[in-house]
Amino acid sequence: MEIAARIASAQLQGRIRSRRQIVAGPLVGLLHDEDVWYLSGAVAADPGTAFDPEEVPWALETIRQAFAAENRWLSVELIEEANPGLAEVLAAHGMTIASRPPLLTVESGGLRAMELPDKVTVSVVESAEDQAKVDAVAAAAYESDELASPFQPDPANGGSVLVRWDGVPVATAAWTAVADGVTEVVAVGTLHEYRRRGLGAIATSAAAQAAFDRGGATLAWLTPGDDGADRVYRGIGFEPTATAIHLGDPGGHLEQLL
């Protein structure tokens, strides 16, 4: 299976562990029980397989209705090379393409070793108490109260790392549930007053390494939020492999995808 389709398939398999599915033609809606906008969304139902454009209108409407019934806003995440043209058809039926960031990957053993500056320590979160500290750092870094995640005792279901500066929690990153050896590194955040010290790179590298060592992953991927983040991630071993596409329905949280 091509790497883009492998990643898209793993993304789907990882998310269905904790979400209800609405399968409709080439799409599958994934509803999380928590009413936090970024936890629910839709992805391609069959990555790597050609889709029928005539199925898209009813499939999209079916998922829209299911989300509307629970007062949820709809976003879609795709990998362009896994389902070429699907984003454009969705856009033709009212969705907005918010971004096309590069999708970067690194295999186990490919991460650049990170030297920790004085006063800096990194730990894998192993308790609900430390998870609360991660959530506090992420909320402050992203200026959002919605960035809370449950503690995952089993690293195969995802996890987080916490970077401390002189004992103070200042940066974090997480990895998602591992499927087919694949995980996504997400929620990389550093407190504003501690930025530009290399802590984001340290957190990202530590999260990917923990996913490899503890979660059984063999491939980690991520999408940078801007050119600066892109340079940081490439500097620790991630390389461009494919193109991600983020879409959203007008209104709702579309501005947070742009």
Backbone as JSON, one array per atom type, in Angstrom:
{
  "sequence": "MEIAARIASAQLQGRIRSRRQIVAGPLVGLLHDEDVWYLSGAVAADPGTAFDPEEVPWALETIRQAFAAENRWLSVELIEEANPGLAEVLAAHGMTIASRPPLLTVESGGLRAMELPDKVTVSVVESAEDQAKVDAVAAAAYESDELASPFQPDPANGGSVLVRWDGVPVATAAWTAVADGVTEVVAVGTLHEYRRRGLGAIATSAAAQAAFDRGGATLAWLTPGDDGADRVYRGIGFEPTATAIHLGDPGGHLEQLL",
  "N": [[0.85, -1.19, 0.0], [0.6, 2.22, -0.87], [2.35, 4.85, 0.79], [0.84, 7.15, 1.47], [-1.83, 6.26, 1.38], [-1.61, 4.3, 3.31], [-1.14, 5.83, 5.63], [-3.5, 7.37, 5.74], [-5.38, 5.33, 6.04], [-4.58, 4.27, 8.5], [-5.05, 6.48, 10.11], [-7.85, 6.56, 10.03], [-8.45, 4.02, 11.19], [-7.36, 4.34, 13.73], [-8.96, 6.38, 14.8], [-11.57, 5.38, 14.86], [-11.68, 3.86, 17.11], [-12.55, 5.35, 19.24], [-14.79, 6.73, 18.46], [-18.07, 7.24, 17.09], [-19.36, 5.93, 14.04], [-20.4, 7.2, 10.87], [-20.96, 5.9, 8.01], [-20.79, 6.72, 4.68], [-20.83, 6.26, 1.45], [-17.96, 7.47, -0.14], [-17.05, 8.64, 2.16], [-16.55, 8.82, 5.74], [-18.11, 9.76, 8.61], [-17.06, 10.76, 11.84], [-18.01, 10.73, 15.02], [-17.35, 12.04, 18.11], [-17.99, 11.44, 21.57], [-17.53, 13.55, 23.3], [-18.33, 16.96, 23.18], [-16.45, 18.63, 21.65], [-15.09, 20.58, 19.21], [-12.91, 19.82, 17.48], [-12.57, 17.12, 17.9], [-14.39, 15.6, 16.52], [-15.22, 14.72, 13.13], [-14.74, 14.16, 9.6], [-13.39, 11.67, 7.39], [-11.73, 10.04, 4.6], [-13.38, 7.12, 3.5], [-12.31, 4.9, 2.28], [-9.28, 4.8, 1.8], [-6.93, 5.12, -0.85], [-8.44, 3.96, -2.8], [-10.28, 4.46, -5.77], [-12.92, 6.87, -6.04], [-16.47, 7.41, -6.59], [-17.58, 10.24, -8.06], [-20.28, 10.91, -8.22], [-21.41, 9.91, -5.96], [-20.72, 11.6, -3.94], [-22.34, 13.98, -3.3], [-24.74, 13.02, -1.9], [-23.54, 11.55, 0.09], [-22.08, 13.49, 1.53], [-24.2, 15.1, 2.38], [-25.58, 13.3, 4.0], [-23.77, 12.93, 6.13], [-23.54, 15.55, 7.01], [-26.15, 15.96, 8.0], [-26.2, 14.12, 10.11], [-24.27, 15.22, 11.8], [-25.4, 17.73, 12.27], [-27.65, 16.97, 13.7], [-26.61, 16.51, 16.18], [-25.7, 18.92, 16.82], [-23.14, 19.56, 15.86], [-20.21, 20.84, 14.29], [-18.94, 20.42, 10.99], [-15.89, 19.16, 9.83], [-13.36, 18.09, 7.51], [-10.72, 15.83, 6.99], [-8.22, 15.01, 4.76], [-5.88, 13.06, 2.8], [-4.19, 14.01, 0.1], [-2.91, 12.44, -1.94], [-3.88, 9.92, -1.4], [-6.58, 9.92, -1.97], [-7.15, 11.23, -4.64], [-8.57, 14.22, -5.91], [-10.9, 14.18, -4.37], [-11.19, 16.23, -2.47], [-11.65, 18.48, -4.07], [-14.15, 17.88, -5.18], [-15.72, 17.86, -2.89], [-15.44, 20.56, -2.23], [-16.8, 21.67, -4.35], [-19.34, 21.19, -3.56], [-19.93, 22.85, -1.48], [-18.16, 22.82, 0.73], [-15.25, 24.32, 2.28], [-11.93, 24.59, 1.28], [-9.5, 24.79, 3.55], [-6.74, 24.58, 4.06], [-3.64, 23.28, 2.71], [-1.38, 21.72, 3.92], [2.03, 20.47, 3.93], [2.6, 16.99, 4.41], [4.51, 15.48, 6.72], [6.85, 12.9, 7.46], [8.48, 10.45, 9.58], [10.49, 7.64, 10.09], [10.85, 4.96, 12.5], [13.83, 5.21, 14.23], [14.78, 7.22, 12.67], [14.81, 9.73, 13.79], [16.44, 12.77, 14.72], [18.86, 12.93, 17.23], [18.25, 14.66, 20.23], [19.77, 17.1, 22.19], [19.4, 18.03, 25.52], [18.97, 21.25, 26.86], [20.51, 22.89, 29.72], [18.6, 22.77, 32.7], [16.35, 21.75, 31.45], [13.98, 19.17, 31.25], [12.42, 16.13, 30.16], [9.49, 14.2, 30.13], [7.47, 11.27, 29.83], [3.98, 11.27, 29.99], [2.4, 9.75, 32.68], [0.29, 9.65, 34.38], [-2.97, 10.78, 35.48], [-2.77, 13.17, 36.78], [-0.42, 14.39, 35.74], [-1.3, 14.56, 33.13], [-3.21, 16.53, 33.33], [-1.54, 18.71, 33.72], [-0.31, 18.81, 31.24], [-2.56, 19.47, 29.69], [-3.07, 22.02, 30.68], [-0.8, 23.45, 29.84], [-1.09, 23.19, 27.03], [-3.56, 24.48, 26.64], [-2.92, 27.1, 27.39], [-0.88, 27.65, 25.54], [-2.2, 27.52, 23.08], [-4.2, 29.24, 23.54], [-6.81, 28.43, 24.24], [-9.61, 26.88, 25.74], [-10.41, 24.36, 25.16], [-8.67, 22.3, 24.83], [-8.34, 19.71, 26.15], [-7.39, 16.45, 27.09], [-8.03, 12.99, 27.66], [-6.25, 10.95, 30.02], [-4.22, 8.37, 28.79], [-3.64, 5.18, 29.62], [-2.53, 3.06, 28.17], [0.03, 3.1, 25.93], [-0.27, 2.45, 23.24], [-2.67, 3.47, 22.58], [-2.25, 6.12, 22.35], [-0.65, 9.11, 23.69], [1.18, 11.5, 25.76], [3.85, 13.9, 26.09], [5.74, 15.81, 28.43], [7.46, 18.78, 28.75], [9.71, 20.29, 30.9], [10.94, 23.31, 32.32], [13.36, 24.06, 34.45], [11.85, 22.68, 36.28], [9.3, 23.65, 35.84], [6.31, 23.15, 34.01], [6.36, 23.64, 30.55], [6.14, 23.04, 27.84], [4.69, 20.81, 25.4], [3.72, 17.78, 23.67], [1.9, 15.37, 21.73], [1.01, 11.96, 20.86], [-1.03, 10.06, 18.62], [-3.47, 7.32, 18.71], [-2.03, 4.22, 17.81], [-2.02, 2.62, 14.71], [-1.62, 0.04, 12.41], [1.08, 0.39, 12.76], [1.4, 3.12, 12.57], [1.39, 6.51, 13.64], [0.16, 9.79, 14.56], [1.75, 12.82, 15.3], [0.69, 15.29, 17.43], [-0.82, 18.36, 18.74], [1.37, 20.0, 19.51], [2.84, 22.27, 21.59], [4.03, 25.3, 23.11], [4.56, 27.35, 25.92], [4.08, 30.87, 25.61], [6.11, 32.62, 26.64], [8.3, 31.0, 26.65], [9.06, 30.37, 24.14], [11.02, 29.95, 21.07], [13.25, 28.65, 22.0], [13.85, 26.15, 21.26], [12.19, 24.24, 22.36], [9.83, 23.23, 21.31], [10.73, 21.55, 19.28], [12.07, 19.67, 20.84], [9.93, 18.59, 22.32], [8.36, 17.5, 20.24], [10.1, 15.59, 19.08], [10.45, 13.94, 21.31], [7.84, 12.99, 21.73], [7.35, 11.53, 19.37], [9.39, 9.62, 19.61], [8.6, 8.3, 21.94], [6.24, 7.18, 21.04], [7.29, 5.34, 19.25], [8.93, 3.74, 20.95], [7.25, 2.94, 23.06], [4.62, 2.73, 22.16], [4.63, 1.09, 19.97], [4.79, 2.05, 17.39], [5.98, 2.46, 14.02], [6.16, 4.37, 12.18], [5.86, 7.84, 12.13], [3.84, 10.76, 11.7], [3.07, 14.17, 10.77], [1.58, 17.46, 10.42], [2.76, 20.6, 9.64], [2.03, 23.8, 11.12], [2.88, 26.2, 10.09], [5.47, 27.86, 8.14], [7.69, 28.15, 9.8], [7.36, 26.15, 11.76], [7.49, 24.0, 10.04], [10.19, 24.01, 9.25], [11.37, 23.43, 11.71], [10.44, 20.8, 12.23], [11.48, 19.37, 10.07], [14.1, 19.65, 10.7], [14.5, 17.85, 12.76], [14.29, 15.42, 11.63], [11.96, 14.71, 10.24], [10.41, 14.29, 7.05], [9.09, 15.55, 3.9], [6.29, 13.86, 2.59], [3.71, 13.56, 1.59], [0.6, 15.3, 0.88], [-1.53, 16.99, 3.01], [-5.02, 17.77, 3.37], [-7.22, 20.11, 4.63], [-10.55, 20.67, 5.28], [-13.58, 22.57, 5.77], [-17.0, 23.14, 6.72], [-18.7, 26.18, 5.88], [-18.75, 28.85, 8.32], [-19.12, 28.06, 11.82], [-16.22, 26.59, 13.1], [-14.46, 27.27, 11.14], [-12.61, 29.35, 10.81], [-10.6, 28.6, 12.53], [-9.3, 26.64, 11.21], [-8.14, 27.91, 9.12]],
  "CA": [[0.0, 0.0, 0.0], [1.37, 3.44, -0.89], [2.45, 5.41, 2.14], [-0.26, 8.08, 1.73], [-3.01, 5.47, 1.7], [-1.36, 3.64, 4.59], [-1.33, 6.81, 6.69], [-4.93, 7.7, 5.8], [-6.09, 4.17, 6.59], [-4.25, 4.19, 9.92], [-5.77, 7.58, 10.75], [-9.23, 6.11, 10.18], [-8.52, 2.91, 12.14], [-7.08, 4.86, 15.06], [-10.04, 7.22, 15.3], [-12.83, 4.66, 15.1], [-11.65, 3.24, 18.43], [-13.2, 6.2, 20.24], [-15.8, 7.56, 17.82], [-19.16, 6.59, 16.37], [-19.16, 6.07, 12.61], [-21.47, 7.36, 9.89], [-20.34, 5.54, 6.74], [-21.62, 7.17, 3.56], [-20.07, 6.28, 0.21], [-16.51, 7.64, -0.01], [-16.72, 9.34, 3.4], [-17.03, 8.3, 7.01], [-18.15, 10.74, 9.69], [-16.61, 10.2, 13.11], [-18.55, 11.56, 16.09], [-16.84, 11.79, 19.46], [-19.01, 11.74, 22.58], [-17.27, 14.87, 23.86], [-18.7, 18.02, 22.26], [-15.32, 19.51, 21.37], [-15.23, 20.59, 17.76], [-11.85, 19.16, 16.73], [-12.58, 15.68, 18.14], [-15.27, 14.97, 15.54], [-14.95, 15.15, 11.77], [-14.89, 13.1, 8.59], [-12.2, 11.3, 6.61], [-12.05, 9.14, 3.49], [-13.79, 5.8, 3.98], [-11.53, 3.83, 1.65], [-8.07, 5.42, 1.24], [-6.23, 4.36, -1.87], [-9.41, 3.43, -3.76], [-10.97, 5.5, -6.53], [-14.27, 7.12, -5.59], [-17.44, 7.82, -7.6], [-17.99, 11.61, -7.75], [-21.74, 11.04, -8.1], [-21.8, 9.53, -4.6], [-20.29, 12.6, -2.96], [-23.39, 14.87, -2.77], [-25.6, 12.41, -0.88], [-22.7, 11.15, 1.21], [-21.81, 14.68, 2.31], [-25.44, 15.52, 3.03], [-25.87, 12.34, 5.06], [-22.9, 13.22, 7.27], [-23.95, 16.86, 7.52], [-27.37, 15.8, 8.79], [-25.85, 13.43, 11.35], [-23.57, 16.18, 12.65], [-26.35, 18.76, 12.67], [-28.55, 16.4, 14.7], [-25.93, 16.61, 17.49], [-25.2, 20.3, 16.9], [-21.69, 19.53, 15.65], [-19.7, 21.45, 13.06], [-18.26, 19.4, 10.19], [-14.61, 19.36, 9.14], [-12.89, 16.88, 6.82], [-9.27, 15.73, 6.81], [-7.87, 14.08, 3.7], [-4.53, 13.05, 2.27], [-4.46, 14.2, -1.33], [-2.43, 11.34, -2.77], [-4.66, 8.72, -1.1], [-7.9, 10.06, -2.63], [-7.01, 12.41, -5.51], [-9.77, 14.85, -6.44], [-12.04, 14.17, -3.47], [-11.33, 17.55, -1.85], [-12.24, 19.4, -5.03], [-15.57, 17.57, -5.3], [-16.34, 18.36, -1.66], [-15.5, 22.01, -2.34], [-17.86, 22.0, -5.31], [-20.63, 21.01, -2.9], [-20.12, 23.78, -0.38], [-17.12, 22.87, 1.75], [-14.16, 25.24, 2.0], [-10.58, 24.07, 1.5], [-8.86, 25.75, 4.44], [-5.29, 24.52, 3.94], [-3.0, 22.1, 2.12], [-0.02, 21.67, 4.46], [2.79, 19.26, 3.63], [2.55, 15.92, 5.4], [5.89, 15.06, 6.98], [6.94, 11.62, 8.14], [9.77, 9.93, 10.0], [10.43, 6.24, 10.51], [11.56, 4.62, 13.72], [15.28, 5.25, 14.02], [15.14, 8.34, 11.82], [14.8, 10.99, 14.5], [17.73, 13.32, 15.13], [19.01, 12.96, 18.68], [18.13, 16.01, 20.78], [20.46, 17.36, 23.45], [18.59, 18.88, 26.36], [19.68, 22.34, 27.53], [20.45, 22.9, 31.18], [17.3, 23.07, 33.31], [15.25, 21.16, 30.69], [13.73, 17.74, 31.38], [11.27, 15.65, 29.38], [8.94, 12.96, 30.67], [6.22, 10.75, 29.26], [2.89, 11.39, 30.97], [2.03, 8.43, 33.19], [-0.77, 9.8, 35.38], [-3.98, 11.79, 35.18], [-2.28, 14.44, 37.32], [0.48, 14.99, 34.75], [-2.1, 14.88, 31.95], [-3.82, 17.83, 33.62], [-0.51, 19.72, 33.49], [-0.21, 18.9, 29.78], [-3.74, 20.2, 29.2], [-2.92, 23.43, 31.06], [0.2, 24.03, 28.94], [-1.68, 23.26, 25.7], [-4.6, 25.51, 26.65], [-2.26, 28.41, 27.4], [-0.12, 27.82, 24.3], [-3.13, 27.73, 21.97], [-5.21, 30.2, 23.99], [-8.1, 27.74, 24.1], [-10.0, 26.05, 26.89], [-10.95, 23.11, 24.65], [-7.58, 21.36, 24.56], [-8.19, 18.73, 27.22], [-7.37, 15.08, 26.6], [-8.01, 12.02, 28.76], [-5.02, 10.19, 30.19], [-4.25, 7.06, 28.14], [-2.67, 4.3, 30.27], [-1.89, 2.2, 27.17], [0.66, 3.97, 24.93], [-0.76, 2.13, 21.9], [-3.86, 4.3, 22.36], [-1.82, 7.51, 22.34], [-0.04, 9.6, 24.92], [1.74, 12.85, 25.74], [5.1, 14.18, 26.81], [5.75, 17.11, 29.1], [8.78, 19.39, 28.87], [9.79, 21.22, 32.03], [12.09, 24.2, 32.41], [13.64, 24.26, 35.87], [10.74, 22.08, 37.02], [8.01, 24.26, 35.47], [5.81, 22.65, 32.73], [6.4, 24.74, 29.59], [5.89, 22.6, 26.46], [4.11, 19.47, 25.32], [3.32, 17.21, 22.39], [1.19, 14.11, 21.92], [0.87, 11.07, 19.71], [-2.36, 9.47, 18.56], [-3.55, 5.86, 18.74], [-1.2, 3.58, 16.79], [-2.7, 1.64, 13.87], [-0.72, -0.41, 11.35], [2.4, 0.94, 13.03], [1.41, 4.54, 12.23], [0.83, 7.46, 14.62], [0.3, 11.2, 14.23], [2.19, 13.69, 16.39], [-0.28, 16.39, 17.45], [-0.89, 19.23, 19.93], [2.68, 20.52, 19.92], [2.63, 23.62, 22.08], [4.99, 25.86, 24.06], [4.12, 28.61, 26.52], [4.6, 32.0, 24.83], [7.33, 33.2, 27.18], [9.4, 30.05, 26.52], [9.27, 30.03, 22.73], [12.31, 30.25, 20.44], [14.34, 28.01, 22.75], [13.97, 24.77, 20.78], [11.41, 23.31, 23.17], [8.86, 22.55, 20.44], [11.44, 20.44, 18.64], [12.33, 18.66, 21.87], [8.66, 17.92, 22.62], [7.95, 16.72, 19.07], [10.98, 14.44, 19.0], [10.19, 13.05, 22.44], [6.55, 12.33, 21.52], [7.53, 10.52, 18.33], [10.22, 8.53, 20.14], [7.78, 7.54, 22.88], [5.32, 6.37, 20.23], [8.08, 4.23, 18.73], [9.45, 2.87, 22.0], [6.22, 2.46, 23.98], [3.35, 2.47, 21.5], [4.78, 0.13, 18.89], [4.76, 2.69, 16.08], [7.17, 2.4, 13.18], [6.11, 5.56, 11.32], [5.14, 8.97, 12.71], [3.6, 11.83, 10.74], [2.49, 15.4, 11.29], [1.43, 18.55, 9.47], [3.17, 21.85, 10.28], [1.07, 24.88, 11.05], [3.44, 27.31, 9.32], [6.81, 27.58, 7.6], [8.63, 28.01, 10.89], [7.2, 24.8, 12.31], [7.97, 23.07, 9.01], [11.65, 23.94, 9.36], [11.71, 22.75, 12.97], [10.18, 19.37, 12.12], [12.45, 18.79, 9.15], [15.39, 19.67, 11.37], [14.66, 16.71, 13.68], [14.25, 14.17, 10.88], [10.75, 14.54, 9.45], [10.59, 14.64, 5.65], [7.81, 15.63, 3.18], [5.9, 12.58, 1.98], [2.43, 13.71, 0.9], [-0.06, 16.58, 1.13], [-2.78, 16.92, 3.75], [-6.01, 18.78, 3.0], [-8.19, 20.37, 5.69], [-11.73, 21.35, 4.78], [-14.62, 22.8, 6.75], [-18.2, 23.82, 6.27], [-18.69, 27.61, 6.24], [-19.21, 29.13, 9.67], [-18.55, 27.17, 12.84], [-14.83, 26.8, 13.5], [-13.64, 27.32, 9.93], [-11.5, 30.28, 10.98], [-9.52, 27.95, 13.25], [-8.58, 25.8, 10.27], [-7.48, 28.75, 8.12]],
  "C": [[0.89, 1.24, 0.0], [1.31, 4.11, 0.47], [1.31, 6.36, 2.46], [-1.52, 7.33, 2.12], [-2.84, 4.74, 3.03], [-1.62, 4.59, 5.75], [-2.8, 7.14, 6.85], [-5.73, 6.55, 6.4], [-5.82, 4.05, 8.09], [-4.95, 5.29, 10.7], [-7.22, 7.17, 11.02], [-9.32, 5.03, 11.26], [-8.25, 3.38, 13.58], [-8.26, 5.63, 15.63], [-11.31, 6.44, 15.6], [-12.83, 3.94, 16.45], [-12.46, 4.05, 19.45], [-14.31, 7.07, 19.66], [-16.87, 6.71, 17.15], [-19.04, 6.91, 14.88], [-20.47, 6.32, 11.87], [-20.83, 7.12, 8.53], [-21.29, 5.9, 5.62], [-20.74, 7.27, 2.31], [-18.59, 6.45, 0.46], [-16.08, 8.31, 1.28], [-17.19, 8.56, 4.61], [-16.96, 9.43, 8.03], [-17.8, 10.06, 11.0], [-17.03, 11.15, 14.23], [-18.0, 11.12, 17.44], [-17.93, 12.17, 20.46], [-18.79, 13.1, 23.23], [-17.58, 15.93, 22.8], [-17.6, 19.07, 22.16], [-15.09, 19.44, 19.87], [-14.17, 19.78, 17.02], [-11.8, 17.64, 16.95], [-13.46, 14.92, 17.16], [-14.94, 15.51, 14.15], [-15.16, 13.99, 10.82], [-13.57, 12.89, 7.86], [-12.66, 10.42, 5.45], [-12.34, 7.75, 4.03], [-12.9, 4.69, 3.44], [-10.28, 4.41, 1.0], [-7.38, 4.51, 0.24], [-7.12, 3.79, -2.94], [-10.12, 4.58, -4.46], [-12.41, 5.65, -6.05], [-15.16, 7.53, -6.76], [-17.91, 9.23, -7.25], [-19.49, 11.77, -7.57], [-22.23, 10.63, -6.72], [-21.54, 10.63, -3.57], [-21.44, 13.47, -2.44], [-24.24, 14.24, -1.68], [-24.78, 11.97, 0.34], [-22.43, 12.35, 2.12], [-23.07, 15.14, 3.05], [-25.82, 14.59, 4.17], [-25.05, 12.65, 6.32], [-23.24, 14.59, 7.86], [-25.18, 16.74, 8.42], [-27.08, 15.13, 10.13], [-25.14, 14.37, 12.32], [-24.53, 17.26, 13.15], [-27.29, 18.26, 13.76], [-27.95, 16.46, 16.1], [-25.27, 17.97, 17.67], [-23.68, 20.36, 16.79], [-21.35, 20.2, 14.31], [-18.84, 20.43, 12.32], [-16.96, 19.91, 9.59], [-14.21, 18.03, 8.53], [-11.38, 16.95, 6.69], [-8.99, 14.65, 5.78], [-6.36, 14.11, 3.45], [-4.67, 12.98, 0.76], [-4.09, 12.99, -2.17], [-3.2, 10.04, -2.54], [-6.01, 8.73, -1.79], [-7.89, 11.3, -3.52], [-8.37, 12.92, -5.99], [-10.94, 14.92, -5.49], [-12.25, 15.54, -2.82], [-12.01, 18.52, -2.79], [-13.73, 19.14, -5.21], [-16.31, 18.04, -4.06], [-16.47, 19.89, -1.71], [-16.59, 22.45, -3.31], [-19.24, 21.87, -4.71], [-20.68, 21.74, -1.56], [-19.08, 23.79, 0.7], [-16.0, 23.81, 1.32], [-12.83, 24.55, 2.27], [-9.81, 25.12, 2.3], [-7.34, 25.76, 4.28], [-4.85, 23.23, 3.28], [-1.56, 22.02, 2.65], [0.71, 20.41, 3.99], [2.62, 18.25, 4.76], [3.96, 15.38, 5.52], [5.91, 13.76, 7.76], [8.37, 11.34, 8.59], [9.57, 8.49, 10.45], [11.2, 6.05, 11.81], [13.06, 4.54, 13.43], [15.73, 6.45, 13.22], [15.16, 9.69, 12.51], [16.2, 11.46, 14.84], [17.78, 13.38, 16.65], [19.01, 14.4, 19.17], [18.91, 16.11, 22.09], [19.63, 18.34, 24.26], [19.43, 19.99, 26.98], [19.64, 22.17, 29.04], [19.07, 23.35, 31.63], [16.13, 22.41, 32.61], [15.17, 19.66, 30.94], [12.49, 17.39, 30.56], [10.8, 14.34, 29.99], [7.69, 12.57, 29.91], [5.16, 10.79, 30.35], [2.42, 10.0, 31.38], [0.96, 8.51, 34.27], [-1.76, 10.86, 34.93], [-3.53, 13.16, 35.68], [-1.36, 15.14, 36.33], [-0.27, 15.34, 33.47], [-2.79, 16.24, 32.12], [-2.81, 18.96, 33.4], [-0.28, 19.92, 31.99], [-1.35, 19.74, 29.23], [-3.62, 21.7, 29.51], [-1.91, 24.13, 30.15], [-0.4, 24.21, 27.54], [-2.73, 24.37, 25.62], [-3.99, 26.91, 26.62], [-1.53, 28.67, 26.08], [-1.03, 28.16, 23.13], [-4.24, 28.72, 22.32], [-6.61, 29.64, 23.77], [-8.36, 26.9, 25.33], [-10.46, 24.66, 26.47], [-9.91, 22.02, 24.48], [-7.32, 20.42, 25.73], [-8.27, 17.33, 26.63], [-7.35, 14.12, 27.78], [-6.66, 11.32, 28.83], [-5.2, 8.8, 29.59], [-3.22, 6.14, 28.8], [-1.89, 3.43, 29.29], [-1.29, 3.07, 26.08], [0.22, 3.66, 23.5], [-2.01, 2.94, 21.56], [-3.53, 5.79, 22.34], [-1.23, 7.92, 23.67], [0.55, 10.97, 24.72], [3.09, 12.87, 26.42], [5.01, 15.6, 27.36], [7.19, 17.58, 29.24], [8.74, 20.4, 30.01], [11.06, 22.05, 31.94], [12.28, 24.54, 33.89], [12.44, 23.8, 36.72], [9.37, 22.6, 36.66], [7.55, 23.69, 34.13], [5.69, 23.78, 31.71], [6.08, 24.33, 28.15], [5.38, 21.17, 26.47], [3.9, 19.06, 23.87], [2.69, 15.86, 22.68], [1.29, 13.25, 20.67], [-0.49, 10.4, 19.79], [-2.29, 7.94, 18.62], [-2.8, 5.27, 17.55], [-2.03, 2.53, 16.04], [-1.8, 1.31, 12.69], [0.66, 0.2, 11.51], [2.51, 2.44, 12.8], [0.79, 5.37, 13.34], [1.03, 8.87, 14.11], [0.78, 11.95, 15.47], [1.35, 14.96, 16.33], [-0.07, 17.25, 18.7], [0.48, 19.64, 20.44], [2.49, 21.97, 20.36], [3.66, 24.02, 23.12], [4.42, 27.15, 24.63], [4.82, 29.79, 25.82], [5.95, 32.5, 25.33], [8.54, 32.26, 27.07], [9.67, 29.65, 25.07], [10.64, 30.49, 22.24], [13.49, 29.74, 21.28], [14.52, 26.56, 22.34], [13.12, 23.76, 21.52], [10.34, 22.58, 22.35], [9.5, 21.37, 19.73], [11.7, 19.32, 19.62], [11.05, 17.88, 22.17], [8.23, 17.02, 21.47], [8.78, 15.45, 18.96], [10.68, 13.43, 20.1], [8.87, 12.3, 22.26], [6.66, 11.23, 20.46], [8.33, 9.33, 18.85], [9.44, 7.67, 21.12], [6.79, 6.66, 22.14], [6.04, 5.16, 19.64], [8.42, 3.22, 19.83], [8.35, 2.21, 22.83], [4.93, 2.05, 23.27], [3.42, 1.48, 20.36], [4.7, 0.73, 17.5], [6.07, 2.47, 15.34], [7.26, 3.6, 12.25], [5.29, 6.64, 12.03], [4.97, 10.05, 11.65], [3.0, 13.03, 11.45], [2.31, 16.39, 10.15], [1.8, 19.85, 10.17], [2.13, 22.94, 10.1], [1.56, 26.08, 10.26], [4.85, 26.94, 8.88], [7.84, 27.4, 8.71], [8.57, 26.63, 11.52], [7.72, 23.76, 11.32], [9.48, 22.91, 9.11], [12.09, 23.2, 10.62], [11.56, 21.24, 12.81], [11.15, 18.7, 11.16], [13.83, 18.71, 9.8], [15.59, 18.5, 12.32], [14.43, 15.37, 12.96], [13.0, 13.91, 10.08], [10.99, 15.01, 8.01], [9.23, 14.68, 4.94], [7.52, 14.35, 2.42], [4.64, 12.72, 1.14], [1.88, 15.09, 1.23], [-1.36, 16.34, 1.87], [-3.72, 18.01, 3.25], [-7.01, 18.89, 4.14], [-9.34, 21.18, 5.11], [-12.71, 21.57, 5.92], [-15.85, 23.38, 6.11], [-18.1, 25.29, 6.65], [-19.26, 27.82, 7.64], [-18.51, 28.23, 10.66], [-17.13, 27.55, 13.2], [-13.9, 26.89, 12.29], [-12.43, 28.23, 10.1], [-10.34, 29.64, 11.73], [-8.75, 26.97, 12.38], [-7.74, 26.64, 9.3], [-6.1, 29.21, 8.58]]
}
